Short mmCIF file of C-alpha atoms (C1' of nucleotides) in Angstrom, two decimals:
data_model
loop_
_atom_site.label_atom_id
_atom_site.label_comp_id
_atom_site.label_asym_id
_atom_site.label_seq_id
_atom_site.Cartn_x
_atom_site.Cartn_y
_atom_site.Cartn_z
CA UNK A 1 0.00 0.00 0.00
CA UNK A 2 2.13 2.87 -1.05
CA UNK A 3 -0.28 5.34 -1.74
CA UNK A 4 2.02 8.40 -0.42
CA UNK A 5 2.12 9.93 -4.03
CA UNK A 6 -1.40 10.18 -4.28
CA UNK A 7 -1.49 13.49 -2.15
CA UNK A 8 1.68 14.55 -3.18
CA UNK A 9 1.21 14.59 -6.91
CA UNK A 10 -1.36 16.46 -7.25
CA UNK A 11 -0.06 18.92 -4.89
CA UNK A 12 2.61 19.45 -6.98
CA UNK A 13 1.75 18.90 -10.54
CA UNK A 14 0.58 22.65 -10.49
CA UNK A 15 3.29 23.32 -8.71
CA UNK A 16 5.36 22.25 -11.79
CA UNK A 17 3.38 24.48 -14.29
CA UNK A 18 4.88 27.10 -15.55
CA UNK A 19 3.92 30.54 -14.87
CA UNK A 20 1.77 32.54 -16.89
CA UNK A 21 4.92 34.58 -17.94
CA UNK A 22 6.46 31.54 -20.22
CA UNK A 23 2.90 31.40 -22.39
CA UNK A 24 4.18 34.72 -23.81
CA UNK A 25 6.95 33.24 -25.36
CA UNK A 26 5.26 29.73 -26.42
CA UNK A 27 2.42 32.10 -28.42
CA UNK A 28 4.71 34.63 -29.97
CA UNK A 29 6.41 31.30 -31.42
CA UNK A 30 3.02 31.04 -33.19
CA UNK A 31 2.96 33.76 -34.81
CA UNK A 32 3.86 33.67 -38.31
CA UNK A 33 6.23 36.40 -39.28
CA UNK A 34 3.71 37.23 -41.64
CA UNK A 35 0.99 37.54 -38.93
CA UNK A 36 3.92 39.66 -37.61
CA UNK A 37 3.68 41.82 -39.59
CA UNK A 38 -0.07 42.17 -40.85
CA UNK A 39 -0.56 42.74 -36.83
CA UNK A 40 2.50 45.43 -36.30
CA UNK A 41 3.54 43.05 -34.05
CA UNK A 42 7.39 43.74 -33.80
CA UNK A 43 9.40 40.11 -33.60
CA UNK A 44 11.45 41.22 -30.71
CA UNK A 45 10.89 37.71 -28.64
CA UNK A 46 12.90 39.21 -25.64
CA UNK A 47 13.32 36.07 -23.31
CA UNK A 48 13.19 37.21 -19.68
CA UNK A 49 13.06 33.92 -18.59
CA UNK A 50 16.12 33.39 -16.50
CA UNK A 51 13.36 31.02 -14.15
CA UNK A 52 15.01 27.85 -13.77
CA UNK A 53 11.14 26.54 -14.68
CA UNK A 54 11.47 24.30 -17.98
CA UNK A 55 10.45 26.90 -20.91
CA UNK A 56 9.37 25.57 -23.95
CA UNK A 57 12.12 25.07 -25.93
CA UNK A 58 10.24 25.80 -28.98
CA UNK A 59 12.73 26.66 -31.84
CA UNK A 60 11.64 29.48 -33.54
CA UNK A 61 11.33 28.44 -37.46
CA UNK A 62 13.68 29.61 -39.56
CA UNK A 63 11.07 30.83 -42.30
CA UNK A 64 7.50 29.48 -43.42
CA UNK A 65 6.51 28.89 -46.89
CA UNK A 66 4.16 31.09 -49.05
CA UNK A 67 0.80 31.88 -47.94
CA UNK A 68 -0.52 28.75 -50.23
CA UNK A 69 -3.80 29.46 -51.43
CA UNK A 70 -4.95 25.66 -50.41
CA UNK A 71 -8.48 26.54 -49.70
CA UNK A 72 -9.70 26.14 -53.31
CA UNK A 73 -11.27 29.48 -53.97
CA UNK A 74 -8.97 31.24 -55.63
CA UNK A 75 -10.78 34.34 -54.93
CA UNK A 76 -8.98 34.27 -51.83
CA UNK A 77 -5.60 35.44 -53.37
CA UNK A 78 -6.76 38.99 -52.18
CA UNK A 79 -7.42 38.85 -48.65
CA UNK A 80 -6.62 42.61 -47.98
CA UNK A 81 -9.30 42.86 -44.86
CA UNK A 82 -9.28 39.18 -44.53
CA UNK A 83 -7.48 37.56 -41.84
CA UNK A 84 -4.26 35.88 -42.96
CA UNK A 85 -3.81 33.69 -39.88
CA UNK A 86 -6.41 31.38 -41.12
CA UNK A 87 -4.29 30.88 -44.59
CA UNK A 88 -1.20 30.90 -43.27
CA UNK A 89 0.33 27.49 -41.97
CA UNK A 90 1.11 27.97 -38.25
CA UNK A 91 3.83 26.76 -36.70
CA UNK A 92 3.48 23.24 -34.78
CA UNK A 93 1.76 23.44 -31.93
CA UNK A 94 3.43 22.84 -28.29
CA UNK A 95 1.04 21.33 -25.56
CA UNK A 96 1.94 22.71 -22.05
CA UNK A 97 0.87 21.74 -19.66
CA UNK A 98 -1.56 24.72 -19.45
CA UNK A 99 -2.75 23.73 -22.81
CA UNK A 100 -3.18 20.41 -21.59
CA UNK A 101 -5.07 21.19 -18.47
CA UNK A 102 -7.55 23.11 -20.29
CA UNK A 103 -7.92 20.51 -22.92
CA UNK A 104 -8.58 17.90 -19.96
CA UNK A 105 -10.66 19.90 -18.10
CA UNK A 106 -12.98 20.71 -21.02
CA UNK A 107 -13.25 17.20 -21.77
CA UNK A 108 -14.41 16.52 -17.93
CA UNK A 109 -17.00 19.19 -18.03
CA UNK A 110 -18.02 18.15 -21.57
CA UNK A 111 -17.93 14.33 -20.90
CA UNK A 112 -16.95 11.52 -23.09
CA UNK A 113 -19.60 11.39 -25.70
CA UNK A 114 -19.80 15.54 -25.89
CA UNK A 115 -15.77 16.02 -25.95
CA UNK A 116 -15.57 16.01 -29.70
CA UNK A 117 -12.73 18.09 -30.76
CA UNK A 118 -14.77 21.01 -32.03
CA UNK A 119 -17.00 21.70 -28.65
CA UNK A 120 -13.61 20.94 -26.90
CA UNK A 121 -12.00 23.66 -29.21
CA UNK A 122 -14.56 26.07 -28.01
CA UNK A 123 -14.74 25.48 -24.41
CA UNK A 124 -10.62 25.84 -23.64
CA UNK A 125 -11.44 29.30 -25.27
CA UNK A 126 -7.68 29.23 -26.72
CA UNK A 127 -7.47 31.65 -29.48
CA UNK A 128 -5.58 30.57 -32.09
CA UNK A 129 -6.53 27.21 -31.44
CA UNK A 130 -8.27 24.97 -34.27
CA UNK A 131 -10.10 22.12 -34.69
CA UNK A 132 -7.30 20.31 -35.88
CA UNK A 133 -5.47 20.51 -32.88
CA UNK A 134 -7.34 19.53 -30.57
CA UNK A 135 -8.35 16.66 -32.87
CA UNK A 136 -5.08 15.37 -32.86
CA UNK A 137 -4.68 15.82 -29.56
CA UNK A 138 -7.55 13.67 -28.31
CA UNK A 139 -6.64 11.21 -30.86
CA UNK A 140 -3.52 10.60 -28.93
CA UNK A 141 -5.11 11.36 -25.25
CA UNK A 142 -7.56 8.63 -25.77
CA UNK A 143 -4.88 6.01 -26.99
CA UNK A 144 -3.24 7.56 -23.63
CA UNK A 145 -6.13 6.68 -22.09
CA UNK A 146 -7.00 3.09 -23.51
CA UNK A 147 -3.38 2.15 -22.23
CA UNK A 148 -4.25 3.15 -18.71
CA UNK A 149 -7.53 1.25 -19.01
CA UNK A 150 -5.46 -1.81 -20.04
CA UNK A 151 -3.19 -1.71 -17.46
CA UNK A 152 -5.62 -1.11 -14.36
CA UNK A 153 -8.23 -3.38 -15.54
CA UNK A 154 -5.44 -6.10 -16.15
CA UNK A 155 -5.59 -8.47 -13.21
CA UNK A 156 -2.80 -9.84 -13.38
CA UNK A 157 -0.37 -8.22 -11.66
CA UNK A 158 -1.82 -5.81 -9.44
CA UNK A 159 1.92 -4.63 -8.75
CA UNK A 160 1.82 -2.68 -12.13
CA UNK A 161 4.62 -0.40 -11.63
CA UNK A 162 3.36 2.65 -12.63
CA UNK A 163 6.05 2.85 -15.15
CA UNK A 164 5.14 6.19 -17.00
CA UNK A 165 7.69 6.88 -19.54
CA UNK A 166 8.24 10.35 -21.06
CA UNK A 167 5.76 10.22 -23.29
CA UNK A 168 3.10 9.94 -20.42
CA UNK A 169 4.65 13.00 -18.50
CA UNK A 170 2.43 15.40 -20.65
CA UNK A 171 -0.33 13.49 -19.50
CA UNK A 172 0.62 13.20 -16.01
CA UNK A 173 0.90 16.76 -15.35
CA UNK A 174 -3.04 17.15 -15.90
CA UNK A 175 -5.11 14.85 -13.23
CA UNK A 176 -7.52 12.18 -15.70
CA UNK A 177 -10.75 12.20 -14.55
CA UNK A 178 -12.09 9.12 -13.13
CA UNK A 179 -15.22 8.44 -15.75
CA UNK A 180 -12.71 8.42 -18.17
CA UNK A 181 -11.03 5.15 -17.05
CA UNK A 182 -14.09 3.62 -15.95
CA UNK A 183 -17.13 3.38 -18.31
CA UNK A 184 -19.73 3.26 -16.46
CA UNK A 185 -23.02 2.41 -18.43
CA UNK A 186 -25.40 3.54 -15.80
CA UNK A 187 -25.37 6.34 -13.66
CA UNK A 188 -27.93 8.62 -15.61
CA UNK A 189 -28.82 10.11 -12.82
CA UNK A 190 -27.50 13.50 -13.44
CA UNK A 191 -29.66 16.23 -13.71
CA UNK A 192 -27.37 17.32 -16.41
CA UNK A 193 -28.20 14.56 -18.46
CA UNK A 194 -30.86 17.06 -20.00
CA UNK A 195 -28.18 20.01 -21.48
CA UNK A 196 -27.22 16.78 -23.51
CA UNK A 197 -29.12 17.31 -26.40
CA UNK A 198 -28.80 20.86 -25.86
CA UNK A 199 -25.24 20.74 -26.46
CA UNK A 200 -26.09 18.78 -29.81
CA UNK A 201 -28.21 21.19 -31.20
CA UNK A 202 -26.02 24.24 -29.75
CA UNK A 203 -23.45 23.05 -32.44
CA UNK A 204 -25.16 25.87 -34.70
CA UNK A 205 -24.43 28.51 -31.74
CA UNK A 206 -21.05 28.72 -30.27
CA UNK A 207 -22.32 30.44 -27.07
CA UNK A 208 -23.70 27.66 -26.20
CA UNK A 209 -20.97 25.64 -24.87
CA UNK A 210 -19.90 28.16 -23.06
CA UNK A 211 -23.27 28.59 -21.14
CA UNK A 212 -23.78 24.36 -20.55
CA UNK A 213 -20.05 24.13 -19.21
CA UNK A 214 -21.15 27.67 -17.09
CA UNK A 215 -23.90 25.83 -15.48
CA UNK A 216 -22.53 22.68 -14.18
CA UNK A 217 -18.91 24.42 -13.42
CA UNK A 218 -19.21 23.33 -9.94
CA UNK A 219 -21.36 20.00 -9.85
CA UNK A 220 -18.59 17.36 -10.84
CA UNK A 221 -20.65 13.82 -10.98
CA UNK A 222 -20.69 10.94 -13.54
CA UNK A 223 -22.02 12.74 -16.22
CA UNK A 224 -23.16 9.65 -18.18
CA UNK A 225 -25.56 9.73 -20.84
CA UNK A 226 -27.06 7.06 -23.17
CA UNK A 227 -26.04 7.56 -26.21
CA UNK A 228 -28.75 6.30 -29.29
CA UNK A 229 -25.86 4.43 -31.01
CA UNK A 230 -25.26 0.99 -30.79
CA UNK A 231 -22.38 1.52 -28.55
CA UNK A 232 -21.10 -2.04 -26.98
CA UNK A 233 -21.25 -2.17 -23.21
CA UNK A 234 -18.19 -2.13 -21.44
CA UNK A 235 -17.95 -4.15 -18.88
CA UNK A 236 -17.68 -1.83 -15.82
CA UNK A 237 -14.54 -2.81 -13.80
CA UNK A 238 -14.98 -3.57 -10.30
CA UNK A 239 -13.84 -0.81 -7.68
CA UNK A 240 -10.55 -0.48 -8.85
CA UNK A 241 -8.24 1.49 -6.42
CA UNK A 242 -7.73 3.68 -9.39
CA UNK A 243 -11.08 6.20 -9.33
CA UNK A 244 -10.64 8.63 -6.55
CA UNK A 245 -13.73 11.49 -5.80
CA UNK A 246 -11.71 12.94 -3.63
CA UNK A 247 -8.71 14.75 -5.74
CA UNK A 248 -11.13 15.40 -8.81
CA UNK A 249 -13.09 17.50 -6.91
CA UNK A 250 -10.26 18.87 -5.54
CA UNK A 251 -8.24 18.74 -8.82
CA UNK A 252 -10.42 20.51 -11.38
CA UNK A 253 -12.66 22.48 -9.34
CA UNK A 254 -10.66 24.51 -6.39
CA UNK A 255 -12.88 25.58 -3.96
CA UNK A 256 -13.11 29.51 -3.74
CA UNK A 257 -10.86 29.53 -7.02
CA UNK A 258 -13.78 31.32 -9.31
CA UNK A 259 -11.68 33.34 -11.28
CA UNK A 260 -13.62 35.82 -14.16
CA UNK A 261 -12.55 37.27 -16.74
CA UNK A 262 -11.98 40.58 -14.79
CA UNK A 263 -10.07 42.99 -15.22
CA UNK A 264 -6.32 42.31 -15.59
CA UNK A 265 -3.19 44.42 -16.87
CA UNK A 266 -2.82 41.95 -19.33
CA UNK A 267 -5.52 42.84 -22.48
CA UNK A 268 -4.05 40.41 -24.63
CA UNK A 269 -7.23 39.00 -25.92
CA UNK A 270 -8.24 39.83 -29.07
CA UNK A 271 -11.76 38.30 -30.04
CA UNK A 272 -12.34 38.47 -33.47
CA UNK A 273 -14.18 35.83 -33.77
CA UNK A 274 -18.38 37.08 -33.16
CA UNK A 275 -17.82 37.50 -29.41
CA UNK A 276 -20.79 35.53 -27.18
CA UNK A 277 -22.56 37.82 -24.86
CA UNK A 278 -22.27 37.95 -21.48
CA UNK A 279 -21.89 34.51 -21.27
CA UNK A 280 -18.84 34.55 -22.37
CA UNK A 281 -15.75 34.37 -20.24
CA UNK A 282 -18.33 33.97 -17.57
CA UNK A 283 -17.21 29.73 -17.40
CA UNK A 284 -14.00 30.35 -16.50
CA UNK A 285 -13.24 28.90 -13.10
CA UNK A 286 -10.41 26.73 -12.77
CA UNK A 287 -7.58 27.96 -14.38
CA UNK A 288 -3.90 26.65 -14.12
CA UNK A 289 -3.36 28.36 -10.60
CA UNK A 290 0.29 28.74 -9.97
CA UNK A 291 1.24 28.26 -6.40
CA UNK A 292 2.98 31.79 -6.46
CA UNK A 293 -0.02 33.63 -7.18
CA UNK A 294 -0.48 33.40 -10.93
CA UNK A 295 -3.79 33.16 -12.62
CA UNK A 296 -4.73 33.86 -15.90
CA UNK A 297 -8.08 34.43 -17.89
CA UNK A 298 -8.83 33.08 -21.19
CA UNK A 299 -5.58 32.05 -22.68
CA UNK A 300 -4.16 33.36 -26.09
CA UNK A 301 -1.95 32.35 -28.59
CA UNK A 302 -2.29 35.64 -29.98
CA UNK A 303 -0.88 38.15 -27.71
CA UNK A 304 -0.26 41.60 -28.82
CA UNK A 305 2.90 43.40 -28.21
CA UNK A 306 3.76 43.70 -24.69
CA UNK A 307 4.29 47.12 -23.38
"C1'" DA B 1 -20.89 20.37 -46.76
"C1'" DC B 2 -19.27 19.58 -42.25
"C1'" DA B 3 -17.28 17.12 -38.63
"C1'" DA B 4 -15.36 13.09 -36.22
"C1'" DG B 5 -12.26 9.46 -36.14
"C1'" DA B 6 -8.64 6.65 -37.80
"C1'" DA B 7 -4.72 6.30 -40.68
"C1'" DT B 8 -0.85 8.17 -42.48
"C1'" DA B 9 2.75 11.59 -43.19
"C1'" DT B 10 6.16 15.10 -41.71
"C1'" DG C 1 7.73 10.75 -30.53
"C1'" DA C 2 4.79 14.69 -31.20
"C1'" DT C 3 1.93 16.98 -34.11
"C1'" DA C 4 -0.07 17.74 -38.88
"C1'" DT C 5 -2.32 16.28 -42.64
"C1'" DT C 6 -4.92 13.15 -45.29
"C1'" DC C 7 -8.52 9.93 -45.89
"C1'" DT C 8 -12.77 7.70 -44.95
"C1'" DT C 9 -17.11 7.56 -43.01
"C1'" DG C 10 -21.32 9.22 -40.69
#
DNA sequence: ACAAGAATAT
DNA sequence: GATATTCTTG
């Protein structure tokens, strides 16, 4: 029975995020020197990050091809008042750990059967974010997560070292919800089973999202729904040592952590995208809270020149 | 036509 | 290996 990590990881694995200060550098190394420039954004990436914290060693790419006209149309060529970062090929995107967090804790709020990339894509509120991304992203998260299943549920060796290479540490910095290990078929008994459908048909409204995940940001349950397709039943493990109440309540939701979108010295976000009403901005709780007194609104991949 | 998911490529 | 892109399907 060694379960001394258990309190200590989670304790710390905020501790280990970086602060707010190194997503400046991780989104100016998405902007395009194009974007650059179409934005007057000067490329002077001063680093003032002698923190000994582990800074994305993003390299910054030496040059990016020509704005290829890919979509098709032509027509496009001119985009004098159009926005070029949606032509432009952006660089590759780095998950932090930040990124990460968001991406799981969307998913959580969302559950399984809603997390599809593009409601996911809409709930971390990351500009600059696409579709793609996150795609790719859960692609990977859920073979992440099939290999957990696998191990847990193996029975055979309940001494399964915990052997998480390096390409679970991304992972392991953002605490995985319980339901997501253990499918439980049952346990409709959420009052939130209702926004289901709402989410469905909310696909046509982007506010939407925001406004479900608003409403349940502090009731964490087994949001389980039935879904209409012919979905096999997993077999629901027994009571695996693995699901714990305790830290995900804990973990995603802190308790007197409701941060808004207030004001902040930092007025990096640019929404040009048809901004939602007041709902808007109004779901963010639980951002990545650095232990030094660091929180952070809506993130950005887009911020604008510093002062 | 759009989006999700898997497969494949860089 | 991580992420992007392509391909297929719903």
């Amino acid at each position: 029975m060694r379960e001394e990590e258990e309190p200590s990881w989670f304790a710390r694995w905020e501790e280990q995020l970086p602060s707010p200060d190194e997503l400046m550098p991780l989104s100016q190394t998405l902007i395009t020197p194009d974007l650059a420039l179409a934005f007057d954004i000067p490329t002077t990436h001063h680093h003032p990050n002698p923190s000994p914290n582990p800074a994305p060693p993003v390299p910054h790419q030496s040059d990016f091809e020509s704005p290829d006209l890919t979509g098709g149309g032509g027509a496009a060529a001119a985009n004098g008042g159009d926005e070029p970062a949606r032509t432009l090929k952006r660089p590759r995107l780095v998950w932090t750990p930040q990124l990460h967090k968001r991406f799981v804790d969307a998913v959580a709020h969302l559950g399984i059967k809603n997390a599809v990339p593009k409601t996911i894509m809409q709930l971390m509120s990351v500009d600059g974010l696409t579709r793609e991304n996150v795609a790719s992203h859960l692609q990977k998260y859920r073979l992440y997560l099939k290999r957990m299943q696998g191990l847990s549920s193996s029975g055979g060796g309940p001494a399964s070292g915990v052997s998480h290479s390096a390409e679970d540490q991304l992972f392991a910095s953002a605490p995985v919800p319980h339901h997501f290990l253990t499918r439980g078929p049952a346990t409709a008994a959420d009052p939130f089973m209702s926004y289901a459908p709402a989410v469905a048909a909310l696909q046509h409204h982007q506010m939407a999202a925001a406004a479900v995940a608003a409403h349940q940001h502090q009731y964490y349950h087994q949001q389980q729904q039935q879904q209409q397709r012919h979905l096999g039943h997993f077999g629901s493990p027994p009571g695996n040592g693995f699901a714990d109440h305790g830290f995900l309540t804990r973990a995603v939701g802190q308790p007197g952590l409701h941060r808004m979108v207030g004001p902040g010295g930092v007025g990096i976000v640019q929404t040009p995208a048809p901004a939602p009403p007041s709902t808007a901005g109004s779901y963010v709780e639980d951002l990545e809270s650095g232990t030094g007194g660091g929180n952070r609104r809506v993130l950005t991949l887009f911020p604008t020149n510093e002062d």
